[in-house]
Every structure is written in C-alpha cells, then in structure tokens.
mmCIF file of C-alpha atoms in Angstrom:
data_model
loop_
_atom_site.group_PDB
_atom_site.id
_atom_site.type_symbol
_atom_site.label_atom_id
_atom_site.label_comp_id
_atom_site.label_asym_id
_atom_site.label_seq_id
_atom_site.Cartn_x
_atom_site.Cartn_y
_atom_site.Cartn_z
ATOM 1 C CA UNK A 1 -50.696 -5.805 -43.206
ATOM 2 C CA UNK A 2 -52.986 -3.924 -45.779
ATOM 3 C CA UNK A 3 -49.757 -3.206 -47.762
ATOM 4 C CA UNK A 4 -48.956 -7.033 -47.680
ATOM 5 C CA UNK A 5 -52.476 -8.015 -49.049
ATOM 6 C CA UNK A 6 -51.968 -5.145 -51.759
ATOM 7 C CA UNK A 7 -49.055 -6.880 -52.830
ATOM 8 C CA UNK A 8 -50.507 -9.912 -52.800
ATOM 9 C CA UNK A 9 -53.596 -9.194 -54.574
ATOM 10 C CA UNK A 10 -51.546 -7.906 -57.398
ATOM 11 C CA UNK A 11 -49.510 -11.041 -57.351
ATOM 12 C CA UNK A 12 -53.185 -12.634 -58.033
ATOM 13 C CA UNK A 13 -54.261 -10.403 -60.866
ATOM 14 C CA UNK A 14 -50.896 -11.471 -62.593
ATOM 15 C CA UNK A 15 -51.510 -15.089 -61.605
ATOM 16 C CA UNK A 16 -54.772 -15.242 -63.723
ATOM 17 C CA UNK A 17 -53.141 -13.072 -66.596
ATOM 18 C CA UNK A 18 -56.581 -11.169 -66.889
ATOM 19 C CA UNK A 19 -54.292 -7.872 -67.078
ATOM 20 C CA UNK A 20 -50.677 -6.718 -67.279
ATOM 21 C CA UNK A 21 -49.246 -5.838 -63.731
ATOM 22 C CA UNK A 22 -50.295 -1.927 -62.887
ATOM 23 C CA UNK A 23 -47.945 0.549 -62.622
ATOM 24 C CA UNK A 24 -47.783 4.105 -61.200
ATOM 25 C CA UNK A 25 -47.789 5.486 -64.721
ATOM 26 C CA UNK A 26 -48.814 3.342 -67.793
ATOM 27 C CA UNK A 27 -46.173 2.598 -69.962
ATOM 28 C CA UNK A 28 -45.400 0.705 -72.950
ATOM 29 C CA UNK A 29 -42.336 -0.182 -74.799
ATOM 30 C CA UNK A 30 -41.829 0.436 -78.801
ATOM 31 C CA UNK A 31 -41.379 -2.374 -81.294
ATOM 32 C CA UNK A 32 -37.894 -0.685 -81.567
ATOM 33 C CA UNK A 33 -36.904 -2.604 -78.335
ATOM 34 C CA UNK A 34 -37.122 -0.235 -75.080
ATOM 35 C CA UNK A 35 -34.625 2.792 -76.152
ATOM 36 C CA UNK A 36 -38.001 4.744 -76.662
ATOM 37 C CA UNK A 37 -40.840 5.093 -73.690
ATOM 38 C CA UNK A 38 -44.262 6.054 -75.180
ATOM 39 C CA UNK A 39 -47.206 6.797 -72.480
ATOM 40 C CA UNK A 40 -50.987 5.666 -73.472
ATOM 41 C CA UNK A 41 -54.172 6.950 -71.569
ATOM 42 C CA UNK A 42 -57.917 5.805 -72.174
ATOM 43 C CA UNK A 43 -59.897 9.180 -73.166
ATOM 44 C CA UNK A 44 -63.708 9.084 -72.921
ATOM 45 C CA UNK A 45 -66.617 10.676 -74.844
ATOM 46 C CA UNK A 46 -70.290 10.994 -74.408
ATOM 47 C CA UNK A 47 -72.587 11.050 -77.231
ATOM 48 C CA UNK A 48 -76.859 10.207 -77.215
ATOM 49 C CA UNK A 49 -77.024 6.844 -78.278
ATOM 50 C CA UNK A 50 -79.180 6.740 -81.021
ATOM 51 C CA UNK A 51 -79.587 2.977 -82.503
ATOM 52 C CA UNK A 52 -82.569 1.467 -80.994
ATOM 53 C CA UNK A 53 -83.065 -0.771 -83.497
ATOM 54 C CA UNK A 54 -80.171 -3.576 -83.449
ATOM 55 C CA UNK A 55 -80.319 -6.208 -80.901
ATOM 56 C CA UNK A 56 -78.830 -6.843 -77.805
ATOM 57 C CA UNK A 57 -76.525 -9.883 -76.808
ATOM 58 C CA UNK A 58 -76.708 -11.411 -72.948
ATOM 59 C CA UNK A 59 -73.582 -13.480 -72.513
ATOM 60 C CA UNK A 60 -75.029 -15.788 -68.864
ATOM 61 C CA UNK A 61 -73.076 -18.156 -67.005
ATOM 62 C CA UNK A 62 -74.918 -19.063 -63.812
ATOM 63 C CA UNK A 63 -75.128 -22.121 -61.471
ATOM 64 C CA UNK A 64 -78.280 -22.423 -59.888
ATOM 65 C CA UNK A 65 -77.912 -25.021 -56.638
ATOM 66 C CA UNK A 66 -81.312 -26.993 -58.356
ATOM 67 C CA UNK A 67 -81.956 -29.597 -60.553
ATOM 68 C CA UNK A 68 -82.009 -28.430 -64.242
ATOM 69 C CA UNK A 69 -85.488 -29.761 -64.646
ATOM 70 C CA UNK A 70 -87.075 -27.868 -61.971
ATOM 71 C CA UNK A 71 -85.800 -24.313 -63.081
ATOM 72 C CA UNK A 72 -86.669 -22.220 -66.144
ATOM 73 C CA UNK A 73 -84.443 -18.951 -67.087
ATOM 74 C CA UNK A 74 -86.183 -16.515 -69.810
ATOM 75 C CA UNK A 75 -86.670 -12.556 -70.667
ATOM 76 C CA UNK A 76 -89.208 -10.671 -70.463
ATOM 77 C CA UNK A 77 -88.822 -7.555 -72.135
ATOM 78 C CA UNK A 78 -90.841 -3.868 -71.629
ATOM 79 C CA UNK A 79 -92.460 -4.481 -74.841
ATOM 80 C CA UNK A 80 -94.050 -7.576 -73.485
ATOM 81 C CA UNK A 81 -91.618 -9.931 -76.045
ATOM 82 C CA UNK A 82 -90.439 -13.280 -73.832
ATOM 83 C CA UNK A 83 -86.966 -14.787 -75.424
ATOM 84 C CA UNK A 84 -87.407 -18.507 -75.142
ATOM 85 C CA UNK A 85 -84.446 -20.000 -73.789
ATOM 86 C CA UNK A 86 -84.191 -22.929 -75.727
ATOM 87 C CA UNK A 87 -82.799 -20.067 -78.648
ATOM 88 C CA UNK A 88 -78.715 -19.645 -76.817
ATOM 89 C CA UNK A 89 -79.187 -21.078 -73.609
ATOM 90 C CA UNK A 90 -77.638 -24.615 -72.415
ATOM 91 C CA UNK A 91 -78.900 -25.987 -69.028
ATOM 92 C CA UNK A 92 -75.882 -28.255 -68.121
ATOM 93 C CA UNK A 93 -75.976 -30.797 -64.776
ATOM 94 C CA UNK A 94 -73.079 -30.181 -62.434
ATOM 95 C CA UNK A 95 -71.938 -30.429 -58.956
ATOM 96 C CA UNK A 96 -72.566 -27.200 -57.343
ATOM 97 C CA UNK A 97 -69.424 -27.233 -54.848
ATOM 98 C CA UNK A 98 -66.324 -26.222 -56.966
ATOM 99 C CA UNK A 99 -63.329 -28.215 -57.532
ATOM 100 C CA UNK A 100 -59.724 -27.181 -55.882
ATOM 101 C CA UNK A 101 -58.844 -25.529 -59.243
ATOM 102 C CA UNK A 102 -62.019 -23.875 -59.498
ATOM 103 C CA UNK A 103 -62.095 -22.633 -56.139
ATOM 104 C CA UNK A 104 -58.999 -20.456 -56.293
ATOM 105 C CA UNK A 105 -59.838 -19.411 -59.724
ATOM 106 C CA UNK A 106 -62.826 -17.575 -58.010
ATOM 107 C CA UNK A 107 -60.417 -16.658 -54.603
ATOM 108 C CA UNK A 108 -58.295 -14.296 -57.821
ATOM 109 C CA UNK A 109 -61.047 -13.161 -59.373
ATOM 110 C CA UNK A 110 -63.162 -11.843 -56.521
ATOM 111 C CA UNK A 111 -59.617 -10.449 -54.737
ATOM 112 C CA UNK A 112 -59.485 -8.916 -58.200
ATOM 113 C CA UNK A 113 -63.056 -7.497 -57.919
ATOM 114 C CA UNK A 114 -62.199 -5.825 -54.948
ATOM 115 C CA UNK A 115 -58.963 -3.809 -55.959
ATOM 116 C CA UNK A 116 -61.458 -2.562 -58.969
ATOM 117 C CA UNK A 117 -63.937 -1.423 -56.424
ATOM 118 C CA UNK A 118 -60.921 0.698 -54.825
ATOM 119 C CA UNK A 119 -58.685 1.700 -57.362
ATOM 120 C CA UNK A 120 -60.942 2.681 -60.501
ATOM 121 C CA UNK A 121 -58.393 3.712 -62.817
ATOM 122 C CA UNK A 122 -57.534 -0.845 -63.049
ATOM 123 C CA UNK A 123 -60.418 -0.253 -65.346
ATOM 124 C CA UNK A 124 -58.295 1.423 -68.401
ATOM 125 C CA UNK A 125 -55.726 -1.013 -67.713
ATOM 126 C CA UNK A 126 -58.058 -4.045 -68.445
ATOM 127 C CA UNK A 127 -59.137 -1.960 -71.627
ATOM 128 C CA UNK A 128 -55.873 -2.272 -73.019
ATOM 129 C CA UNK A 129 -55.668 -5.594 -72.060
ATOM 130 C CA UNK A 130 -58.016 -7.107 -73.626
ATOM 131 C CA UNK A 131 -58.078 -9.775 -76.211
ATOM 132 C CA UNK A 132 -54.318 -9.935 -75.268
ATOM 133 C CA UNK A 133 -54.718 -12.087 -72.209
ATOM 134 C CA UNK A 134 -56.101 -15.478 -71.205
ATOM 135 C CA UNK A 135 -60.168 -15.956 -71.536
ATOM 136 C CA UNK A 136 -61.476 -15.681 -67.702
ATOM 137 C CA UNK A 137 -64.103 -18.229 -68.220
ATOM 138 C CA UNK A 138 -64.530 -20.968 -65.293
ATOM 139 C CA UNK A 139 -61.823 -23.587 -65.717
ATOM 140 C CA UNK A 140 -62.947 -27.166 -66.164
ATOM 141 C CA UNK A 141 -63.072 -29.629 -63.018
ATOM 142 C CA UNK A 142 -59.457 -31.375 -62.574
ATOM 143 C CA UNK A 143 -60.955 -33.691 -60.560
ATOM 144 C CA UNK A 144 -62.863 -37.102 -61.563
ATOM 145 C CA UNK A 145 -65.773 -36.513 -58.857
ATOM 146 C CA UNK A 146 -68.315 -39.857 -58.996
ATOM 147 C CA UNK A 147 -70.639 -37.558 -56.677
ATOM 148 C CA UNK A 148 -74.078 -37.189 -58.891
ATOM 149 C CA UNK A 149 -75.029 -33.855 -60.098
ATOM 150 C CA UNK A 150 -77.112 -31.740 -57.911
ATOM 151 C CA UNK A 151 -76.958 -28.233 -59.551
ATOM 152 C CA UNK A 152 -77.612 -26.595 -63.122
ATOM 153 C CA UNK A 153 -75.289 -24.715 -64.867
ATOM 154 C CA UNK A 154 -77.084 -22.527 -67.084
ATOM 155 C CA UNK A 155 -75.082 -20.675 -69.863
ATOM 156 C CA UNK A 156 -74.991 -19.248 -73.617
ATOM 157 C CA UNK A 157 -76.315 -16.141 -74.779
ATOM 158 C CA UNK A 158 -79.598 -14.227 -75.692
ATOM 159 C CA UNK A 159 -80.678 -11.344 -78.177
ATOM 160 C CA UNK A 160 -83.340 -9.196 -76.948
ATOM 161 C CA UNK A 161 -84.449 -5.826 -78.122
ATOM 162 C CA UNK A 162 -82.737 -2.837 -76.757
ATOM 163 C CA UNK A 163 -85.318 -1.798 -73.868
ATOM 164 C CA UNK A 164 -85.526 -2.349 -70.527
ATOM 165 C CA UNK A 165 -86.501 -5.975 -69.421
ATOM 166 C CA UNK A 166 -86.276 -8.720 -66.726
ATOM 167 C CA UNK A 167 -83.937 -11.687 -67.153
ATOM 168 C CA UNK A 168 -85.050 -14.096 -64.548
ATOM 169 C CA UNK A 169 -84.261 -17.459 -63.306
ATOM 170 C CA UNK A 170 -87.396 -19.442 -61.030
ATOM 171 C CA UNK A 171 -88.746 -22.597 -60.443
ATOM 172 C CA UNK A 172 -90.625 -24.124 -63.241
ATOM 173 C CA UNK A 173 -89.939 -24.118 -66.897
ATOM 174 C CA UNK A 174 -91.174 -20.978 -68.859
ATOM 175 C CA UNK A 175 -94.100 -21.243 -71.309
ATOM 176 C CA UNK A 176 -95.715 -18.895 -73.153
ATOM 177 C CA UNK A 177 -99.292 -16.703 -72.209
ATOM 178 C CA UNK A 178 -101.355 -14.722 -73.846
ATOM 179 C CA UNK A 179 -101.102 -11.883 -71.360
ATOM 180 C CA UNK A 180 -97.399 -12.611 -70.518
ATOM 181 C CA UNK A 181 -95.298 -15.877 -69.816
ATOM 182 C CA UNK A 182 -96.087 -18.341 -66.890
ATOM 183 C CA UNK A 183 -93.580 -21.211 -65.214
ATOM 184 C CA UNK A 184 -94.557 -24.523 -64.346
ATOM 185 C CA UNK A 185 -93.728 -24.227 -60.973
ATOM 186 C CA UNK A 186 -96.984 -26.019 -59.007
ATOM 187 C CA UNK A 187 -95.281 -29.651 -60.519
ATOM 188 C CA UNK A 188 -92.033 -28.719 -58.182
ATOM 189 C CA UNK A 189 -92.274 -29.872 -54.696
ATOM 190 C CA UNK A 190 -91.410 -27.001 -52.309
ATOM 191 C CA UNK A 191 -88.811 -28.402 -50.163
ATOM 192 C CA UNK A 192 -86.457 -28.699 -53.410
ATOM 193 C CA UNK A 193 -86.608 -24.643 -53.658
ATOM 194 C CA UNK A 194 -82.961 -23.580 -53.212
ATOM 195 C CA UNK A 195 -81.691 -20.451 -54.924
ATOM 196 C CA UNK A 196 -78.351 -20.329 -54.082
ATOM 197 C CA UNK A 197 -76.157 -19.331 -56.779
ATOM 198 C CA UNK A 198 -72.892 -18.513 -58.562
ATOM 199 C CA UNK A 199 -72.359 -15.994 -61.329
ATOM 200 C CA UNK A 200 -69.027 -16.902 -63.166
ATOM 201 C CA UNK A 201 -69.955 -14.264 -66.225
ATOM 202 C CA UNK A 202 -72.410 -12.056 -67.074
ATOM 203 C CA UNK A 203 -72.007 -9.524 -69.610
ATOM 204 C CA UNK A 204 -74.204 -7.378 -72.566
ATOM 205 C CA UNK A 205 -72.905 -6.619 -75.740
ATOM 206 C CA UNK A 206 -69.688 -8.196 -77.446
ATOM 207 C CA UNK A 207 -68.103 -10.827 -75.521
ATOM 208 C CA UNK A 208 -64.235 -10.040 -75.505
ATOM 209 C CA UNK A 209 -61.656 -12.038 -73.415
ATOM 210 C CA UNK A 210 -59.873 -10.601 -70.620
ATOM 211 C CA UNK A 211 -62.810 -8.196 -69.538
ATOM 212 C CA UNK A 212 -64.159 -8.555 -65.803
ATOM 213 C CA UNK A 213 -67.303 -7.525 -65.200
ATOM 214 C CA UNK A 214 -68.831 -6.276 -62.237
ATOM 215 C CA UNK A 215 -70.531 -9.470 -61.023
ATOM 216 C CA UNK A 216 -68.111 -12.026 -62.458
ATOM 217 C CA UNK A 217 -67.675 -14.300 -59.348
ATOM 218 C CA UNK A 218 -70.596 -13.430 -57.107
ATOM 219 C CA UNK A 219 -71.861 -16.235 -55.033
ATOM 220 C CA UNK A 220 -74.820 -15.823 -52.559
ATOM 221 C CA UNK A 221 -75.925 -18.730 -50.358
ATOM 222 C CA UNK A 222 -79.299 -19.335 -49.098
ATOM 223 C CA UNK A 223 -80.750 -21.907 -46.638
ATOM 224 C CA UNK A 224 -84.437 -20.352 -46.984
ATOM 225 C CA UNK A 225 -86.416 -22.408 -49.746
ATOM 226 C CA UNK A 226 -88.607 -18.806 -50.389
ATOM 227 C CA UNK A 227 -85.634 -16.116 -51.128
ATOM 228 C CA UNK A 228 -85.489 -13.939 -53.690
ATOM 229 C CA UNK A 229 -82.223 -12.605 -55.100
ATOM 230 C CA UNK A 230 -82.632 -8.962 -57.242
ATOM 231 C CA UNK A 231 -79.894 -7.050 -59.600
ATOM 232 C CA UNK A 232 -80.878 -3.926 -61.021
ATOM 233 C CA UNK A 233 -78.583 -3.539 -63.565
ATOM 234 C CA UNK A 234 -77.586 -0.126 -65.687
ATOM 235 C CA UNK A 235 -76.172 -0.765 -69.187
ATOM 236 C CA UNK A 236 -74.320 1.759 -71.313
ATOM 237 C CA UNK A 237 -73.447 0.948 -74.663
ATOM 238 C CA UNK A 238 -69.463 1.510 -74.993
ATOM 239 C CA UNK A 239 -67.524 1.643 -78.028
ATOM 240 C CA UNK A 240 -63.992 0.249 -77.188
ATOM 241 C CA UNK A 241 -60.844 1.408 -79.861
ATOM 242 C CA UNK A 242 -57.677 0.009 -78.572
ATOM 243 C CA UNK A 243 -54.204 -0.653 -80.570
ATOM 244 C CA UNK A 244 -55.192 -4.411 -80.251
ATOM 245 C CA UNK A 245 -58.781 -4.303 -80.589
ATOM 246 C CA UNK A 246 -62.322 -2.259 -81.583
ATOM 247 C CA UNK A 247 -65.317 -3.457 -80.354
ATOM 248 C CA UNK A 248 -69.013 -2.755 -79.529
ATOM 249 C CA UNK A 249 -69.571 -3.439 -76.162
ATOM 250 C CA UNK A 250 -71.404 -2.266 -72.645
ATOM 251 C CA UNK A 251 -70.357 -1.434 -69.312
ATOM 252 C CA UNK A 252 -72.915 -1.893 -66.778
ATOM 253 C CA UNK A 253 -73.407 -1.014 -62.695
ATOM 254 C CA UNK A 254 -75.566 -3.000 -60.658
ATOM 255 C CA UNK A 255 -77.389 -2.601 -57.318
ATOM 256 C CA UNK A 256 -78.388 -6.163 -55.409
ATOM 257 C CA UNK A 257 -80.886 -6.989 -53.466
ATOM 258 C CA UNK A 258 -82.558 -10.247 -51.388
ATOM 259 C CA UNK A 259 -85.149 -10.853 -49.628
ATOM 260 C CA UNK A 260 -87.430 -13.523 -47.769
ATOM 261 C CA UNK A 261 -90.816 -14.143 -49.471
ATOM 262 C CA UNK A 262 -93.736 -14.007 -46.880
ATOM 263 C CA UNK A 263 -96.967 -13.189 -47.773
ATOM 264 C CA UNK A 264 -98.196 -13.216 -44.341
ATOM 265 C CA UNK A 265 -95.746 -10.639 -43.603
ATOM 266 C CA UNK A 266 -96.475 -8.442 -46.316
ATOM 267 C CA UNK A 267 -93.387 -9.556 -48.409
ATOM 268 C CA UNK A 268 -95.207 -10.582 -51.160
ATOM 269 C CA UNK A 269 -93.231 -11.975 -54.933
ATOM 270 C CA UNK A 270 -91.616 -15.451 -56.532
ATOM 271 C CA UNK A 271 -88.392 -16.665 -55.172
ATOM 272 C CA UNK A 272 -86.071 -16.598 -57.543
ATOM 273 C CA UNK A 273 -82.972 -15.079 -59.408
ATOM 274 C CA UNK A 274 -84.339 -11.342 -61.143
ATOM 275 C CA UNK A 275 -81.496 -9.213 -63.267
ATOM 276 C CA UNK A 276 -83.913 -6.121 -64.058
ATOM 277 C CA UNK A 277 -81.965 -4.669 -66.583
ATOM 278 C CA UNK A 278 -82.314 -1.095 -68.150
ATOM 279 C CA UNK A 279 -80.248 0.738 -70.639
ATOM 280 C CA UNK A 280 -78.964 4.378 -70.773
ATOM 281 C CA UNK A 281 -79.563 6.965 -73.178
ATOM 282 C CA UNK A 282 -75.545 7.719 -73.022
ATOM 283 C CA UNK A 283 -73.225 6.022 -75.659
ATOM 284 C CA UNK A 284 -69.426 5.955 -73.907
ATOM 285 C CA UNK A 285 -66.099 5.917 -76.656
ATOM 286 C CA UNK A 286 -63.337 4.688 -75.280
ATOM 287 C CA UNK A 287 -59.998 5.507 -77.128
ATOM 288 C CA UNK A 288 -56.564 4.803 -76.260
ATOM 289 C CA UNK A 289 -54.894 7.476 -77.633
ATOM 290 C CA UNK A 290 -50.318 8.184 -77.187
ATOM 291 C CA UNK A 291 -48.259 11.305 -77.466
ATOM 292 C CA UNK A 292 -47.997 12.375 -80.860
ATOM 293 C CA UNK A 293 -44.786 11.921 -82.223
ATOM 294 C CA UNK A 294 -44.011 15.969 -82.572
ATOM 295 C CA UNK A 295 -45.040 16.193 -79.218
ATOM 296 C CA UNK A 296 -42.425 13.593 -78.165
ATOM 297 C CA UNK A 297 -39.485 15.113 -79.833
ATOM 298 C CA UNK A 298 -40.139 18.662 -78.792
ATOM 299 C CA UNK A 299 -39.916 17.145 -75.420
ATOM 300 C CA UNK A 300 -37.311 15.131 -76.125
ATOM 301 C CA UNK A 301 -35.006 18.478 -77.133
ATOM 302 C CA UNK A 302 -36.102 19.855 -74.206
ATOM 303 C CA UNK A 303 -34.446 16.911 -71.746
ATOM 304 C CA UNK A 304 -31.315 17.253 -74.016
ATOM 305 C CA UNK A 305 -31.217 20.824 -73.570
ATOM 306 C CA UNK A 306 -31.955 20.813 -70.307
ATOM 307 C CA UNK A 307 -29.029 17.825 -69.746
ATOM 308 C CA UNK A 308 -26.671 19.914 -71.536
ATOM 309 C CA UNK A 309 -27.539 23.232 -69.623
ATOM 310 C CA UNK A 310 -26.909 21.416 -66.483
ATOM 311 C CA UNK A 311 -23.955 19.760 -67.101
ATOM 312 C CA UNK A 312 -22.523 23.380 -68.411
ATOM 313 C CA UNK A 313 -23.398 24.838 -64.876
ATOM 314 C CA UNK A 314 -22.230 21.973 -63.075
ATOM 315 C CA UNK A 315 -18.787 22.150 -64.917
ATOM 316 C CA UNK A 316 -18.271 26.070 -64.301
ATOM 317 C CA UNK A 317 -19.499 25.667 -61.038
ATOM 318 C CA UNK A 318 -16.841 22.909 -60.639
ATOM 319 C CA UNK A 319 -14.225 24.849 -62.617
ATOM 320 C CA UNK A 320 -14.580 28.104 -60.197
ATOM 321 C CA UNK A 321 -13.831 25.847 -57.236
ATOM 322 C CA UNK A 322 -10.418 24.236 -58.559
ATOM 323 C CA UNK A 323 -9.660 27.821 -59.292
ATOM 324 C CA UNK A 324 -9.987 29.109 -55.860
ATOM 325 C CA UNK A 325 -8.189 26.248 -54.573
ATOM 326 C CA UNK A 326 -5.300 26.379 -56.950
ATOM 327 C CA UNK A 327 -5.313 30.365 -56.067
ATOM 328 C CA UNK A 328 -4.779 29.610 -52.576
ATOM 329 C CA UNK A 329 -1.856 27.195 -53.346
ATOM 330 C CA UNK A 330 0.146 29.527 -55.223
ATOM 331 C CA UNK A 331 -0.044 32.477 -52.811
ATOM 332 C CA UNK A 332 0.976 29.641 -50.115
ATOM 333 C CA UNK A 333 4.701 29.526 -52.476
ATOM 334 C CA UNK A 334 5.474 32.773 -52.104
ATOM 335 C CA UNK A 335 5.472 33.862 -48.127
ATOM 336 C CA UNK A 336 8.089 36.701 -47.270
ATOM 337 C CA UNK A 337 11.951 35.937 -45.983
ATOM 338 C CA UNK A 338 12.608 36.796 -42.527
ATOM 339 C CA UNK A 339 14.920 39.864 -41.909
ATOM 340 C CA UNK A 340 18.779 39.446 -41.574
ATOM 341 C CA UNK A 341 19.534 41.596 -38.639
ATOM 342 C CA UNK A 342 22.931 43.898 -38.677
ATOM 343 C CA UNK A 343 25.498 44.967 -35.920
ATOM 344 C CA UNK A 344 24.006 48.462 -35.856
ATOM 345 C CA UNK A 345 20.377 47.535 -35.186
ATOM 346 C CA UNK A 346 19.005 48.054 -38.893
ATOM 347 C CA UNK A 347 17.809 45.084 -40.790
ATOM 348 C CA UNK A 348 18.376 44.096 -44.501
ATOM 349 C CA UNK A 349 14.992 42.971 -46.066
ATOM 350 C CA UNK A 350 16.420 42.367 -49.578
ATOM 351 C CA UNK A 351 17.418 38.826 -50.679
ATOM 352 C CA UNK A 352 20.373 38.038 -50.827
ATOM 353 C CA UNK A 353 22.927 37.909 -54.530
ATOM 354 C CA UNK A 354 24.253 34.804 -55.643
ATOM 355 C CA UNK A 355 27.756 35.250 -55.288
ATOM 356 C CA UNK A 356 29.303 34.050 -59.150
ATOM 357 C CA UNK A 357 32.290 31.916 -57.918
ATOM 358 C CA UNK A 358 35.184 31.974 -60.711
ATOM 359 C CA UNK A 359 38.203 30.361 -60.818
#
C-alpha cells in the first residue's frame, strides 16, 4: 500500500510539473541526442555571510478567513523599523473555501511536501528544476461562484533590513507609535475574530518559479475567536548556480506553534498570525557541477577496455570448449578392429591388405 501511494505521489509531482520525475541516479541527456549520459550533482559550500547592508525581499501569499478591513499585516523589525504594508502588499476579497481546481492543486502540493520531508535529496532535484517548470502559484477560480466574499487574500512582497523581525498578521489595521506600532483592533467586534488560514507561498529572497518552500500549502483551521498561530522561521541566504539559472536566494526551516489566548489562565498575547523570522550568519552556494570531460573519457576507455577484455576471455574460454569436444570426436573415429581368430588358436590383429584385382 505505501509502495502504491509512493507511486502515486510521484505521479502528482509530475502532474503539477514543479520538477522532472526523480530517478535513482540523476541523469541528463546531451544536446547531441542521448548517445552520451552525463551525471550532475548539487555541491554545497559554507561561507560567513557578510552583507548586512542590502535589503531583504518577503514574497507573502496568505488567506486570512476575515474581512480585509478588519485585519492589518506589517513588520516589525529588531531595530524597531515597522514596513507599512501599503508599500508591496495587496489585501484582495475572496471566498475562503477553494474551488475544485484549487483544491487539488493544494492535494499535489502538500503530497509533494511530504515526500520532501522523507526523501531530502528531492531538494537538488527542484534546484535544477527551476525556472524550467510551470510557476506553482495558486491557480485562478474556474468556477463563477455568486457567494460574497468572506476572506482576505493578502499578497505581494516587502523589503526589510536584514535582522531579525516579526511579520505579523492581527486584527486591526497597523498604524504607527512612537514607542512601536499599534492596530486598531478595539473598532473590531470580537465575535468576527477568526484566524484560520492558508499559506499558498511564502518565501525570502529572489522569487524563482518552480521552488517549493517549506510552508507552501499549509492550512490551519480554527473555531476559537482568541488563537494564536506562531512560525519561527530560520533564513539562510543561498546562492543558487545552475546550467539554467543563478540566483540570490534563501532557504529557510520553520518551527510552528498555536495556542489559545487566556489571560485568566495565564496564556497571556494577541491572537493572530506571527512569522518571527531570524537570519543565519551562514551563506550556503549551491553549484551544480558534471564530470569533467577528461574524466569521462578516461572512463569511457576503461568500459571499452574492459568490453574488449571480456569478450577476449569469453571467446578463449569458448574456443577451449569446442576443442575438447572436437578432441573427443576424433578419438571416437578411430576405435580398434576386433581380432580375426585362426584354426590353431592364435589371432591376427593386423588389418587386413586390399587384394589388387587384375585382369
């Protein structure tokens, strides 16, 4: 059954066109049309990051299950700098309940999530992949649905400085402080308060087709009005050289985390969505690097020489056998003629003369 699903999931990921399928051993073909294999592998190196000076891009697409005018989404960095989000971000009314379409557009890419959780090396294939296949962004409603919006889709991008901070969706729209930021959230009644949500893309950096990242299609449902939904998010800046593409990027992990507020149990905050995000001191190269072409043909002499020594044993271990079988026949033509026996008891073991008749 596993093996069935494993199949199937694969069957997805080709489905959606978000990477090649996966073989055992990654393998592409040369312009010169298949008569020559050449392997690829992704090689990695560390180095300190040290530009702290350009900006960071957050590429958001979220769907909060509230009205757009009774949320506010904004950063707030370590350095005390708030990113208005009127700068990148769109708040968009939509229906929060996904189309047909849509819904098994996020079946594929959470099946897909899951076979990355398992099998890490998918990673490297998606590296190579990208920019080559299909953008994974949420498809469009097919459908012509008269129902009225109820949720707000909340997307675009934001640069902030490169230090830790808290991107954070809550009730209320943002507005600057003089000791911070504050929301507006005592003009939203309290029974409205629903923080369910969908992530269809979130991602730092560079934002390049094709690339899944780690909570691209997370949904979490809520029927509590005071719950608070945390990521703690790790980013590493990752420099991505391909043979289709180079790009500054990031990779990121994440840790999540949700909770009821109660105050009179001690569980004191805002309800709301928090992405506390932090970056490492680590910059990752990624390089797809091949066999160099000396490399190849020295190896490629040594499967010819190795053919022909084979075939040479093969064919004097094959000639040694006819041999002994051809021996075996000949000493089979030549057995010994039985003894003529004479009057007196002796025996003549000669053969016998061909008389010469002439007339």
């Amino acid at each position: 059954m596993r093996r069935l699903n494993r199949r199937k999931t694969l069957n997805l990921v080709k489905e959606l066109d978000a990477f090649p399928k996966v073989p055992d051993s990654y393998v592409e073909t040369s312009a010169s049309g298949g008569t020559v294999y050449q392997d690829t592998w992704m090689k990695y190196e560390y180095e300190v990051d040290k530009d702290f000076s350009s900006k960071l891009r957050i590429n958001i697409d979220i769907t909060v299950a509230m009205k757009c005018q009774y949320v506010g989404a904004d950063v707030l960095d370590l350095a005390e700098t708030m990113v208005a989000s009127a700068d990148g971000l769109v708040y968009e009314p939509v229906i929060f309940d996904l189309s047909p379409q849509q819904k098994e557009w996020q079946r594929m890419l959470q099946l897909i999530q899951s076979r990355l959780q398992e099998e890490h090396s998918l990673q490297d294939v998606i590296f190579k992949s990208a920019f080559k296949s299909a953008s994974t962004a949420l498809p469009p409603r097919e459908d012509d649905s008269s129902q009225s919006p109820d949720a707000c889709r909340i997307r675009g991008h934001l640069y902030v400085n490169k230090v830790a901070g808290n991107f954070h969706i809550t009730v209320g729209k943002a507005i600057p402080h003089p000791r911070g930021h504050a929301h507006l959230a005592a003009l939203v009644n309290h029974d409205s308060y629903n923080f369910s949500h969908r992530i269809d893309h979130l991602s730092f950096g560079e934002l390049i087709p094709g690339i899944i990242n780690p909570l691209d299609g997370t949904e979490k449902i809520t029927i509590d009005h005071n719950q608070m939904f945390q990521y703690f998010i790790t980013v590493v800046p990752t420099k991505l050289h391909t043979y289709k593409i180079s790009a500054d990027t990031h990779q990121f992990s994440v840790t999540e985390r949700e909770r009821i507020i109660n105050h009179a149990a001690g569980s004191h905050g805002v309800s709301g969505i928090f992405m506390k995000y932090d970056l490492s001191s680590l910059m990752v190269t990624v390089t797809e690097e091949h066999m160099p072409f000396w490399q190849f043909f020295v190896r490629l002499c040594g499967i010819v020489g190795g053919i022909f020594s084979t075939t040479g044993m093969l064919h004097g271990i094959g000639k040694f056998i006819v041999e002994i079988i051809c021996c075996r026949f000949r000493l089979g033509a030549y057995k010994p003629v039985h003894s003529v026996p004479f009057e007196d008891g002796h025996t003549d073991n000669h053969l016998p003369l061909l008389e010469n008749n002439t007339h």
